[in-house]
CSV table of C-alpha atoms in Angstrom, one decimal:
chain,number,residue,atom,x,y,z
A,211,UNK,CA,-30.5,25.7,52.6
A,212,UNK,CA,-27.6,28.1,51.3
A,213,UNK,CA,-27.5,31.2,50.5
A,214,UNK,CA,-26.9,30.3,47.6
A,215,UNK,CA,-29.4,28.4,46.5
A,216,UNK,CA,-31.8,31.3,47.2
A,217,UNK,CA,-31.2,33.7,44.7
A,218,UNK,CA,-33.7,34.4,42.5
A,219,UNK,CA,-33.6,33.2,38.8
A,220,UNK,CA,-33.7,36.3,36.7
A,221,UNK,CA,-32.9,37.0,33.5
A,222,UNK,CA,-29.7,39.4,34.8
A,223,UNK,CA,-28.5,36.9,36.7
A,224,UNK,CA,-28.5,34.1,34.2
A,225,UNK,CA,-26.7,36.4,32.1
A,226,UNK,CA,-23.7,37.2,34.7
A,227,UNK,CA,-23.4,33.0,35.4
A,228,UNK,CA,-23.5,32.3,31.2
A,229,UNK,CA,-20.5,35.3,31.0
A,230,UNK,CA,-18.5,33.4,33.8
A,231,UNK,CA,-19.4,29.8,32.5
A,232,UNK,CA,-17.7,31.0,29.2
A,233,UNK,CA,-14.5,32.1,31.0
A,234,UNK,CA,-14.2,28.1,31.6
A,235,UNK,CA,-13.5,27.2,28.2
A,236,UNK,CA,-11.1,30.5,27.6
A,237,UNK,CA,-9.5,29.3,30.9
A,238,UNK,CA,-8.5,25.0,29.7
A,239,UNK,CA,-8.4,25.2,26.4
A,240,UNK,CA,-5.1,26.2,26.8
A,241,UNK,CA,-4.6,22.9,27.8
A,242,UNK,CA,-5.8,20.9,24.6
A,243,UNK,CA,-4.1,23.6,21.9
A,244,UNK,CA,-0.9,24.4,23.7
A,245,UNK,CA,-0.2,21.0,25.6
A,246,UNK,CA,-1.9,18.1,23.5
A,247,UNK,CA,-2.0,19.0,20.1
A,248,UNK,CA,1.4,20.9,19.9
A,249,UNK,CA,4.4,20.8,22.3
A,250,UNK,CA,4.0,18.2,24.7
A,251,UNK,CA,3.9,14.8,22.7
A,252,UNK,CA,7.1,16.2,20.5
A,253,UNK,CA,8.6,17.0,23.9
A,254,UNK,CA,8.3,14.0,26.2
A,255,UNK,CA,9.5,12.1,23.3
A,256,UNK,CA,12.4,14.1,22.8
A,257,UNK,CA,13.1,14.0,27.0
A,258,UNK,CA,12.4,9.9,26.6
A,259,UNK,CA,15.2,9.7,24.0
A,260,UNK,CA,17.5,11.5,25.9
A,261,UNK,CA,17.1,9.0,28.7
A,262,UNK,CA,17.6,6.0,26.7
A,263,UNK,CA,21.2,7.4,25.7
A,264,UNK,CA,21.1,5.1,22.7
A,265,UNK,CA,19.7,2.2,24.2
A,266,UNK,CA,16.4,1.1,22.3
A,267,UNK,CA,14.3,1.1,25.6
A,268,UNK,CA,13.3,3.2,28.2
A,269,UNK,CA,12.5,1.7,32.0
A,270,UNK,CA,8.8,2.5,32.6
A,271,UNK,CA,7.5,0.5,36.0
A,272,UNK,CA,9.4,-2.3,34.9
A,273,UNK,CA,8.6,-2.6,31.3
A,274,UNK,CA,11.3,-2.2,28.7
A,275,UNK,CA,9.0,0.9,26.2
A,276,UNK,CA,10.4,2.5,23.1
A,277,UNK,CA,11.2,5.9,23.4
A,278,UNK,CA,8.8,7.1,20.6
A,279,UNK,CA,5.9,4.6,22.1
A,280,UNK,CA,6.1,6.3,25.3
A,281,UNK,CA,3.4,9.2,25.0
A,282,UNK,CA,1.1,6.7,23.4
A,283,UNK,CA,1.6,4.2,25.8
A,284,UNK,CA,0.9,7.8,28.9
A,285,UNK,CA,-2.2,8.8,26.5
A,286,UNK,CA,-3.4,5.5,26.3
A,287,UNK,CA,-3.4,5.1,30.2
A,288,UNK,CA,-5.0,8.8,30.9
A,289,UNK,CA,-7.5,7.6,28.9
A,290,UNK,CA,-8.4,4.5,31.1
A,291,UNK,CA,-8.3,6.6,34.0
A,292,UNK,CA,-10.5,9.5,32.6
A,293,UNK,CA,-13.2,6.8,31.9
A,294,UNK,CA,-12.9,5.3,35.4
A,295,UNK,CA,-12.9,9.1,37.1
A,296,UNK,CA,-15.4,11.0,35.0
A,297,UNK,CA,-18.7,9.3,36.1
A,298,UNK,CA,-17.3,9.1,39.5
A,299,UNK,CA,-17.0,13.0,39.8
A,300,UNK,CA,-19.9,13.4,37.8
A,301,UNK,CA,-22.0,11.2,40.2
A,302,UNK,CA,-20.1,13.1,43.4
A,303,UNK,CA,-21.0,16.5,42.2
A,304,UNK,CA,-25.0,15.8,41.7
A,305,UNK,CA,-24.9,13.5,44.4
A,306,UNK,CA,-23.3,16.4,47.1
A,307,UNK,CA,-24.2,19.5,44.6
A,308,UNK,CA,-20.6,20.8,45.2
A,309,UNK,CA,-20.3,21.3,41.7
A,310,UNK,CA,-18.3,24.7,41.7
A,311,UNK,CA,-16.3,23.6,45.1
A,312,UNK,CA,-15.8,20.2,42.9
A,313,UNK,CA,-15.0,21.3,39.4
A,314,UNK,CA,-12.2,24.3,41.2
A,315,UNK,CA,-10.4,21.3,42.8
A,316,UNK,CA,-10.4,19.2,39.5
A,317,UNK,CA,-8.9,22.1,37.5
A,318,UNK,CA,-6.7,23.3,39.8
A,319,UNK,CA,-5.1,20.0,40.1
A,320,UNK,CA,-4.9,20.1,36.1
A,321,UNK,CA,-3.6,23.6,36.1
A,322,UNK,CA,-1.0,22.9,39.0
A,323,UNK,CA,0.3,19.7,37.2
A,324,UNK,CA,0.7,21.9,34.1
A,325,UNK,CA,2.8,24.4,35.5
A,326,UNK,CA,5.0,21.4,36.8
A,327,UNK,CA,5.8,20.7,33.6
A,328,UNK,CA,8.4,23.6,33.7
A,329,UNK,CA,10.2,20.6,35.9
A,330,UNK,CA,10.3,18.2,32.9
A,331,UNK,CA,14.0,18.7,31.6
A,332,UNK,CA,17.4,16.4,31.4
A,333,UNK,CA,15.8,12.7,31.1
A,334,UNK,CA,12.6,13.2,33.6
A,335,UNK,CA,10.4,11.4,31.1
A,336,UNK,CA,9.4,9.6,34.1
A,337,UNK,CA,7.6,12.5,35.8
A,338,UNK,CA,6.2,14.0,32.3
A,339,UNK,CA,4.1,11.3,31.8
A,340,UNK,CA,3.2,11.4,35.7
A,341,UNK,CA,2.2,14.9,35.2
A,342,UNK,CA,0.7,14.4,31.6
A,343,UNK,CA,-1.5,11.6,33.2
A,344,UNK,CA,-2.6,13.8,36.5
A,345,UNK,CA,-3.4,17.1,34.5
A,346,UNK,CA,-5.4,15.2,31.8
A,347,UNK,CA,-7.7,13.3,34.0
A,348,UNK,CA,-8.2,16.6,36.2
A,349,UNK,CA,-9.0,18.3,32.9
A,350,UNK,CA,-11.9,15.5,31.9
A,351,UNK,CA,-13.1,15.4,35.7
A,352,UNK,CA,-13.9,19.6,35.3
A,353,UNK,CA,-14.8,19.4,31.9
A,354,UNK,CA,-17.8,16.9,32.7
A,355,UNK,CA,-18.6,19.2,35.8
A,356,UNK,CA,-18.3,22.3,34.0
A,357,UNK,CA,-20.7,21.1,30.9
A,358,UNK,CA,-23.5,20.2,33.6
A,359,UNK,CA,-24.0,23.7,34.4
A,360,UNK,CA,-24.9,24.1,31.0
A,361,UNK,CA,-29.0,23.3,32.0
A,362,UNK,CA,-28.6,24.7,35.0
A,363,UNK,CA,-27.7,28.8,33.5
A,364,UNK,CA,-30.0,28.7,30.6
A,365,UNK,CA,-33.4,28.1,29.8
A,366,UNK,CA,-34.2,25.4,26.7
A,367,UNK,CA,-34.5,27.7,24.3
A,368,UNK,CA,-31.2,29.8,25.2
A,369,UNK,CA,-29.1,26.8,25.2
A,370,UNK,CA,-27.7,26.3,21.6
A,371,UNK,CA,-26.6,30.3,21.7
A,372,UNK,CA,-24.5,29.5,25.3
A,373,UNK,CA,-23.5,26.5,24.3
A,374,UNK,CA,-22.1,27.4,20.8
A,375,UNK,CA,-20.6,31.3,23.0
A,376,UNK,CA,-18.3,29.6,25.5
A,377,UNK,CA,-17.1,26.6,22.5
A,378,UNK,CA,-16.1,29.6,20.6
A,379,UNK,CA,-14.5,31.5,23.5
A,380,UNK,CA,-12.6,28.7,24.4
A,381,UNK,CA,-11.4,28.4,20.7
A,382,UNK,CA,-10.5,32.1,20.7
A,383,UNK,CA,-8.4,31.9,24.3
A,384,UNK,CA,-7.1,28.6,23.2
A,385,UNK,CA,-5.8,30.8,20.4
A,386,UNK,CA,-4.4,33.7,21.4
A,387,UNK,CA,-2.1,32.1,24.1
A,388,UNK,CA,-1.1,29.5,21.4
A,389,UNK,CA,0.0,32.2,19.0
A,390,UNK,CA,2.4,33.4,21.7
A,391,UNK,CA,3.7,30.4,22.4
A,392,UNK,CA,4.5,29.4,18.9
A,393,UNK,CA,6.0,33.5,18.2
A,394,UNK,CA,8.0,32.1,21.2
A,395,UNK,CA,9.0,29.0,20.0
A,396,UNK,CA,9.9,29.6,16.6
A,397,UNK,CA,11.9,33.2,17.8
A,398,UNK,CA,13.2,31.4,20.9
A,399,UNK,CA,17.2,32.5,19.7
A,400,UNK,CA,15.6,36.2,19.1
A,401,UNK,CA,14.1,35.3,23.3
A,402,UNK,CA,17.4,34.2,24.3
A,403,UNK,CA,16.2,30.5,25.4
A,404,UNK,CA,16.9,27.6,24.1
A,405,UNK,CA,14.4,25.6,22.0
A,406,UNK,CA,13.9,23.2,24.7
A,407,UNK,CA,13.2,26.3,27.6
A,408,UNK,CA,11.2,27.8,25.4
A,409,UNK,CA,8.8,24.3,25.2
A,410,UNK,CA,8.6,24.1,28.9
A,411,UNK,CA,7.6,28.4,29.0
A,412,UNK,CA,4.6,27.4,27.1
A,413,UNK,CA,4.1,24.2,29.1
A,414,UNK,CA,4.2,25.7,32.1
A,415,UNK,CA,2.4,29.0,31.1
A,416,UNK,CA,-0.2,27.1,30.0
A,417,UNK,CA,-1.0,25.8,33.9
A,418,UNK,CA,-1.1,29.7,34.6
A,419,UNK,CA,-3.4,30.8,32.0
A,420,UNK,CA,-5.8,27.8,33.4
A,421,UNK,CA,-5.3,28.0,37.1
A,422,UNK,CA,-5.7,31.8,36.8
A,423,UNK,CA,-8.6,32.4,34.6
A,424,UNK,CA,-10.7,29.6,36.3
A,425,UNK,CA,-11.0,32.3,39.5
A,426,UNK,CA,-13.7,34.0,37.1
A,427,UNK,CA,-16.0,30.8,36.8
A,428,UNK,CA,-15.8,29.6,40.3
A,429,UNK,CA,-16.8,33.3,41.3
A,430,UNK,CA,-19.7,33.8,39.1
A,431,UNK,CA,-21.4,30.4,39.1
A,432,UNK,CA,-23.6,29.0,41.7
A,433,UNK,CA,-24.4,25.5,43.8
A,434,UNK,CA,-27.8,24.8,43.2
A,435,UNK,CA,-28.7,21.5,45.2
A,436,UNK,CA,-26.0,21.9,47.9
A,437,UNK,CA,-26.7,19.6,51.2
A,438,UNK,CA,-26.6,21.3,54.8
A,439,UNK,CA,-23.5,21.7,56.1
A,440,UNK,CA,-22.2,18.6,57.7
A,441,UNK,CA,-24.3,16.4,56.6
A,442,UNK,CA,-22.4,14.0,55.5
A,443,UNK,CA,-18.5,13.1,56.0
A,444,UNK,CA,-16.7,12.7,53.1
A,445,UNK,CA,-16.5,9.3,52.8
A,446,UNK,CA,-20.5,9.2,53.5
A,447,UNK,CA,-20.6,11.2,49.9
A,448,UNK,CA,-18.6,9.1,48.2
A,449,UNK,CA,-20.6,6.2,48.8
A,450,UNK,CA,-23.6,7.6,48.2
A,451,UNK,CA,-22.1,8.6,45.1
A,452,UNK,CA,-21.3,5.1,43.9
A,453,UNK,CA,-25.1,4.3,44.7
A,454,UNK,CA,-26.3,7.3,43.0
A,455,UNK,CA,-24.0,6.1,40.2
A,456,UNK,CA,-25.2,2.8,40.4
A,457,UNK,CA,-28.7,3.4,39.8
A,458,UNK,CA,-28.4,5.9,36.9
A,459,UNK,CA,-26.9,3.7,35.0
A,460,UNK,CA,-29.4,1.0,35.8
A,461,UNK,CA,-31.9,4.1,34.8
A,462,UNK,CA,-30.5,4.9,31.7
A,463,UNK,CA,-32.7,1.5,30.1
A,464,UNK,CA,-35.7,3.7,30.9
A,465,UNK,CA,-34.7,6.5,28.8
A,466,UNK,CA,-33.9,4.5,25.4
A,467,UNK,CA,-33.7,8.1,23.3
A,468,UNK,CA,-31.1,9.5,25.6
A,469,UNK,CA,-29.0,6.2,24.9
A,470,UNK,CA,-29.7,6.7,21.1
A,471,UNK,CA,-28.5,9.7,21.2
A,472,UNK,CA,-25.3,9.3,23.1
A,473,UNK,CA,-24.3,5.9,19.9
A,474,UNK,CA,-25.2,8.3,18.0
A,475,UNK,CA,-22.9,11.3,19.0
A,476,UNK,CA,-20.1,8.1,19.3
A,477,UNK,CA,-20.5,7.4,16.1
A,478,UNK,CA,-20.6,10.8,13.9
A,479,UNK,CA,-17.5,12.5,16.8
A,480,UNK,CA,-15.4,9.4,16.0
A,481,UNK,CA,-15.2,11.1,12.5
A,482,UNK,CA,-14.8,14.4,14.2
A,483,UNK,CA,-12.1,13.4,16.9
A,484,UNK,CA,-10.3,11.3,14.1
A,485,UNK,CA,-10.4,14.2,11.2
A,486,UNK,CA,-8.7,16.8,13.4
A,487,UNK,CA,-5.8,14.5,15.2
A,488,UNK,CA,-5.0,13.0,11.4
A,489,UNK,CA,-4.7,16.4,9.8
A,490,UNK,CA,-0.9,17.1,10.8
A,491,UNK,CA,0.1,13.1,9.6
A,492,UNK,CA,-1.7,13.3,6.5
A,493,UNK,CA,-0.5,17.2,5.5
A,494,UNK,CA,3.0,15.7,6.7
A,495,UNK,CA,3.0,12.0,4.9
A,496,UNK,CA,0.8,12.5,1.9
A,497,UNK,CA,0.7,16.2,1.1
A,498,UNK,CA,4.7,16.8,1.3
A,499,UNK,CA,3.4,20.2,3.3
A,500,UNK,CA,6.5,21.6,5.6
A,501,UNK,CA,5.9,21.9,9.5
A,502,UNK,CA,5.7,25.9,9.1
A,503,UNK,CA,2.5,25.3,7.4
A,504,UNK,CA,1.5,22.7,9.5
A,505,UNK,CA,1.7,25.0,12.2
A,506,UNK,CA,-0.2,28.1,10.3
A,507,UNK,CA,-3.0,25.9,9.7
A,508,UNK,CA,-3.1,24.9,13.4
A,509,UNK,CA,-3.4,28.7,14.4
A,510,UNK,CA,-5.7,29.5,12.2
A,511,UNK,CA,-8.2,26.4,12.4
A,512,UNK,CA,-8.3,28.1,16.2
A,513,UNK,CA,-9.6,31.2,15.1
A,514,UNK,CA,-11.6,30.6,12.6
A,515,UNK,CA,-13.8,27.7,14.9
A,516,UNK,CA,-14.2,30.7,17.3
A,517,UNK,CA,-16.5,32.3,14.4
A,518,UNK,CA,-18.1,28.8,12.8
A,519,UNK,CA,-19.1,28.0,17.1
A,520,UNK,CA,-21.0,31.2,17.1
A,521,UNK,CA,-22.2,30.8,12.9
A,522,UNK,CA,-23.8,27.4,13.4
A,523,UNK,CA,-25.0,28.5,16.9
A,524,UNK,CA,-27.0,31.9,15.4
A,525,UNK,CA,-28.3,29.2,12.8
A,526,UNK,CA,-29.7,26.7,15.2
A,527,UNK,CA,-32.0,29.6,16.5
A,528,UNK,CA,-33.3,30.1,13.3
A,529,UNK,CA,-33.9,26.3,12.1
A,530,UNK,CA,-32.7,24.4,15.3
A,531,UNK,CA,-29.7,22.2,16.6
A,532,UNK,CA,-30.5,19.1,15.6
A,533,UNK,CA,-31.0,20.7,11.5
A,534,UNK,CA,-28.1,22.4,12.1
A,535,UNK,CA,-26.0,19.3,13.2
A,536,UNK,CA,-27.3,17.4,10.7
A,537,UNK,CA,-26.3,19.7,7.9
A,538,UNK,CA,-22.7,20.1,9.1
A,539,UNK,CA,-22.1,16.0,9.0
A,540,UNK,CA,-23.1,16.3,5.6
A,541,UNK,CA,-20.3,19.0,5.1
A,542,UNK,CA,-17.9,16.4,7.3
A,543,UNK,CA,-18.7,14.2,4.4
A,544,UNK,CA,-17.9,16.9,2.2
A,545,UNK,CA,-14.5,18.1,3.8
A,546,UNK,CA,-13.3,13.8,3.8
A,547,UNK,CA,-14.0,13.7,0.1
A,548,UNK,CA,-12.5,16.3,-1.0
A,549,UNK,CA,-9.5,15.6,1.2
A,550,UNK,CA,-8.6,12.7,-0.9
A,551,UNK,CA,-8.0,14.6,-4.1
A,552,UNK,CA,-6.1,17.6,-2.4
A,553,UNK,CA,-2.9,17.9,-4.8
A,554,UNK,CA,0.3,16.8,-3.3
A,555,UNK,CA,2.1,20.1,-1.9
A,556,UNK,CA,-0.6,23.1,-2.2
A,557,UNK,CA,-0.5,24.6,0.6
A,558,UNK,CA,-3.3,26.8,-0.5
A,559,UNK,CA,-5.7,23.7,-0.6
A,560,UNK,CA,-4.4,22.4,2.7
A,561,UNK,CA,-5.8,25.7,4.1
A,562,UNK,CA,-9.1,26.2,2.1
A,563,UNK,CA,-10.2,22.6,3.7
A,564,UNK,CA,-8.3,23.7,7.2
A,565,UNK,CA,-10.9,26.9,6.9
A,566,UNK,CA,-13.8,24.4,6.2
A,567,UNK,CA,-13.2,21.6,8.7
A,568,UNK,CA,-12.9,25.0,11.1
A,569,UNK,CA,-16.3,25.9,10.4
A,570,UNK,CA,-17.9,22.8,11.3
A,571,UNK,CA,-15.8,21.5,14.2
A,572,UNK,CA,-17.0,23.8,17.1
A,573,UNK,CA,-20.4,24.0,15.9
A,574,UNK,CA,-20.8,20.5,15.5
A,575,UNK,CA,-19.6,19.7,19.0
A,576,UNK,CA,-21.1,22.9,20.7
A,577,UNK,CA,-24.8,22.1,19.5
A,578,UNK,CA,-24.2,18.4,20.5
A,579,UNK,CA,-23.5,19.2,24.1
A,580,UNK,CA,-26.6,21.6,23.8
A,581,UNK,CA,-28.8,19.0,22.2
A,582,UNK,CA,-27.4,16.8,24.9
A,583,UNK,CA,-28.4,18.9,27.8
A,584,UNK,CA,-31.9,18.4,27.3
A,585,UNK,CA,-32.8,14.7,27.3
A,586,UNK,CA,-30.7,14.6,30.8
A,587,UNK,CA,-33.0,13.8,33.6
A,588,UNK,CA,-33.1,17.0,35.9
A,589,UNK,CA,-30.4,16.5,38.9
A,590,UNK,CA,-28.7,14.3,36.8
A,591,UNK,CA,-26.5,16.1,34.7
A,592,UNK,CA,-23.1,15.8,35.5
A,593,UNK,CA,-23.5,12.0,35.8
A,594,UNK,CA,-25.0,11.7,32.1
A,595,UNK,CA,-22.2,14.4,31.2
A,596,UNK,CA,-19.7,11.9,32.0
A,597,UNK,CA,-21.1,9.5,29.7
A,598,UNK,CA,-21.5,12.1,27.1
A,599,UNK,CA,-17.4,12.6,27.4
A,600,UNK,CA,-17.1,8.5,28.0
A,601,UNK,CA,-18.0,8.6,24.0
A,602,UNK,CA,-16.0,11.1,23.6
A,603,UNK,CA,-13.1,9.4,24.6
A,604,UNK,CA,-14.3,5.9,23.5
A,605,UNK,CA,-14.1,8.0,19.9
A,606,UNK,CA,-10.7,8.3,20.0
A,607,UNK,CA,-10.3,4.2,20.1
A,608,UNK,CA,-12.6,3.4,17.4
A,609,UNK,CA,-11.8,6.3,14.8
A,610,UNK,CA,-8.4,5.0,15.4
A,611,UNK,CA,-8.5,1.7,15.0
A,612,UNK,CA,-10.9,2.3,12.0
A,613,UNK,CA,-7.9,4.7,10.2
A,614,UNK,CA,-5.2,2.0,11.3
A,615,UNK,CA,-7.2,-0.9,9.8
A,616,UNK,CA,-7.5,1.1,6.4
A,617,UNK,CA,-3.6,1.8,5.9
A,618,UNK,CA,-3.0,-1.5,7.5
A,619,UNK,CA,-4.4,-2.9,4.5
A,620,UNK,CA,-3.9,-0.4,1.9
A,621,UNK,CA,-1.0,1.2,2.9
A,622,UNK,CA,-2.8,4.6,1.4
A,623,UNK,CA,-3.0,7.9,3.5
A,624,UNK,CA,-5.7,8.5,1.0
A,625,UNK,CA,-7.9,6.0,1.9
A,626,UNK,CA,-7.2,6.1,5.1
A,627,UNK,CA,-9.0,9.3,5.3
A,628,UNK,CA,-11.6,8.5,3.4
A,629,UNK,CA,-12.4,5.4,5.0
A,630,UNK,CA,-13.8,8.2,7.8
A,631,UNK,CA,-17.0,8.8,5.8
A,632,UNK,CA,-18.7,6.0,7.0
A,633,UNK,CA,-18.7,7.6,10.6
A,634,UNK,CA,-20.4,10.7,9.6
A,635,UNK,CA,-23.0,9.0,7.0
A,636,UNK,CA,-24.2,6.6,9.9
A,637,UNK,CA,-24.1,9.4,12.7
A,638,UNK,CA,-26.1,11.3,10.6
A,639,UNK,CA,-28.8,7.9,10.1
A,640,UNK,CA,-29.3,7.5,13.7
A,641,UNK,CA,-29.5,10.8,14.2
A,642,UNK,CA,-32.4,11.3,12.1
A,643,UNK,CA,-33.9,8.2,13.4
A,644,UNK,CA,-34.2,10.0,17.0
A,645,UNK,CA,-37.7,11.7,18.1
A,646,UNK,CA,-35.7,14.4,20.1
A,647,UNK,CA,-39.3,16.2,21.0
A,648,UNK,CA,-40.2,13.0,22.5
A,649,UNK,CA,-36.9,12.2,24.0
A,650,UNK,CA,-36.8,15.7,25.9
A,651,UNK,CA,-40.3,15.0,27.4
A,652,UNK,CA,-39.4,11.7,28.3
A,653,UNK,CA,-36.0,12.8,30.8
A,654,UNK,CA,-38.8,15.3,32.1
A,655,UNK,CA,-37.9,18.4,30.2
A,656,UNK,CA,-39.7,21.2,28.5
A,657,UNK,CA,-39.2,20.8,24.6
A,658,UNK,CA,-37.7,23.9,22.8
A,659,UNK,CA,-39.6,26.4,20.5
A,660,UNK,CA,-36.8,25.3,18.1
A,661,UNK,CA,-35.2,21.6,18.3
């Protein structure tokens, strides 16, 4: 046994894991705001372009790709290889209980490929997307680790309050460092660095606010179930890994609930996912709105989720997650209708439903990984984590395709967005279908005062 592993349980110390847990999310959400939804896609286009010199393709492993297909084509395949990796480390880090050793390597990886992006300059689209696709596998590979500590900090009933703190932390970090980035961006000439230097200071800055606030969580968290030293090689844990694998997904029949709830969570955060990477197209395409607006909105959708995370979290103590949830897919519905009849060029309007989706988004997604965390069979959370973040990901396909499909065959921004009500009205079904009381007893766990 490891030191570690016997320190008592008490309330203080709980406390001082839960401050250093939230550090986590302060710490990569730099990656998501600052890399995904705002510089990098632009960029690597842009660098793509420059390669093709005029020529309509870029060489990529062979393959003749458009220039402005190319950061699909790299999202796309990060994708396949964050599905293939995330139950693999989940299943590694219960199997060893090197969580903390494990999620430290995944994010430093992440954060070290990020700061290579300040490498990504005169026609290198090549190792951008080699970078892009290394940092965003590393980032799902800790995420999955880092949201399996979430049973491990916190007692049932303190869940939903952690849960929603360190989704709203992370909002608030996620923030802050993109507002400087964008003061740098747009003032780059006032900086004295080109437009294109000033892209790859934020890339690259972005890897060192990650890599260096990540010391904070690996210092204050704990191993729980760590094996004796040396017993096993590396490649012994691997393989037990895949077994361990293996058999909880042969398992997860015998826990029917926890399945129910996981089509569920597909269902309503394909709406989510969907609603918040359409926004820019459809205030671009259909409103008329300018990209300084655009860009406003962005920054403050960021802060405003910090305060919605910690809202709907204080509410679910008071009437409980799965209410709380509930209620905010109804406001989902809500925030798409009124999206259709938003008059073309208010910016005003575009911000009034920018404020509303903000509200909703963090809570919804902080009390689902809460509500999550307890119908997870005890020692088996990161492995049912990654399969929480498998829908995740499996979210961005079907929304997708669902939005593509509508203005394939209407050729309407408008009803392509609304088309995205039918994902929160039939989350929010099988949600209310689910006996959560008797799906927590079921994985093992003790039921709430408040569910």
């Amino acid at each position: 046994m490891t030191s570690e592993q016997v320190v008592e349980e008490t309330p203080q110390a709980r406390r001082r894991e839960q401050r250093g847990w939230y550090f986590y999310d302060w710490a990569n959400s730099a990656f998501p705001t600052t890399v995904l939804t705002v510089f990098l896609g632009p960029y690597l286009t842009t660098i793509a372009e420059t390669a093709a010199q005029g020529r309509p393709y870029v060489d990529v492993l062979g393959f003749d790709v458009r220039p402005s297909a190319y950061y699909s084509f790299v999202v796309g395949a990060a994708a396949i290889l964050q599905i293939i990796l995330m139950p693999i480390a989940g299943a590694l880090a219960d199997h060893t209980g090197r969580k903390k050793e494990l999620m430290g390597l995944f994010a430093y990886l992440g954060a070290g490929a990020t700061l290579c992006f300040w490498f990504v300059a005169d026609g290198r689209y090549l190792l951008g997307g080699a970078l892009f696709v290394l940092a965003n596998t590393a980032f799902a590979a800790a995420f999955v680790i880092y949201n399996s500590f979430l049973p491990e900090i916190s007692t049932a009933d303190e869940r939903d309050k952690v849960s929603a703190q360190g989704w709203g932390f992370g909002y608030l970090g996620g923030g802050l460092l993109l507002a400087v980035h964008l003061a740098l961006f747009l003032g780059h000439d006032s900086f004295g660095v080109s437009e294109g230097d000033a892209v790859r200071l934020a890339l690259a800055s972005a890897g060192l606010w990650w890599g260096g606030f990540t010391i904070i969580p690996l210092l204050r968290l704990r191993n729980r179930r760590a094996l004796a030293p040396g017993a096993e090689t590396a490649g012994q844990a691997v393989a037990g890994s895949f077994r361990q694998l293996g058999r909880t997904i042969r398992e997860l029949r015998r826990y029917p609930l926890t399945l129910g709830f996981l089509v569920a969570y597909l269902i309503y955060n394909d709406g989510v996912q969907t609603v918040i990477s359409f926004s820019a197209t459809y205030a671009d395409k259909e409103l008329g709105l300018s990209q300084t607006v655009r860009i406003a909105a962005i920054l403050m959708v960021q802060f405003v989720a910090f305060f919605g995370a910690l809202l709907l979290g204080r509410l679910a103590t008071h009437w409980g997650a799965k209410r709380v949830v509930m209620n905010a897919l109804i406001a989902w519905v809500v925030v798409v209708g009124v999206a259709y009849f938003l008059p073309r060029g208010s910016a005003v309007a575009f911000f009034a439903l920018g404020f509303a989706i903000a509200i909703v988004m963090g809570g919804t997604q902080a009390l689902s990984r809460s509500l999550f965390s307890h119908v997870i069979p005890v020692g088996k959370e990161a492995e049912y984590y990654s399969l929480y973040e498998i829908s995740d990901k499996g979210s961005t396909f079907l929304g997708s395709f669902t939005l593509g499909l509508a203005l394939q065959l209407t050729d309407s921004y408008r009803l392509g967005i609304i088309s995205l009500v039918i994902f929160f009205v039939l989350g929010f079904v099988l949600l209310a279908l689910i006996d959560l009381p008797k799906a927590i007893r079921a994985a093992g766990n003790p039921v709430p005062e408040r569910i």
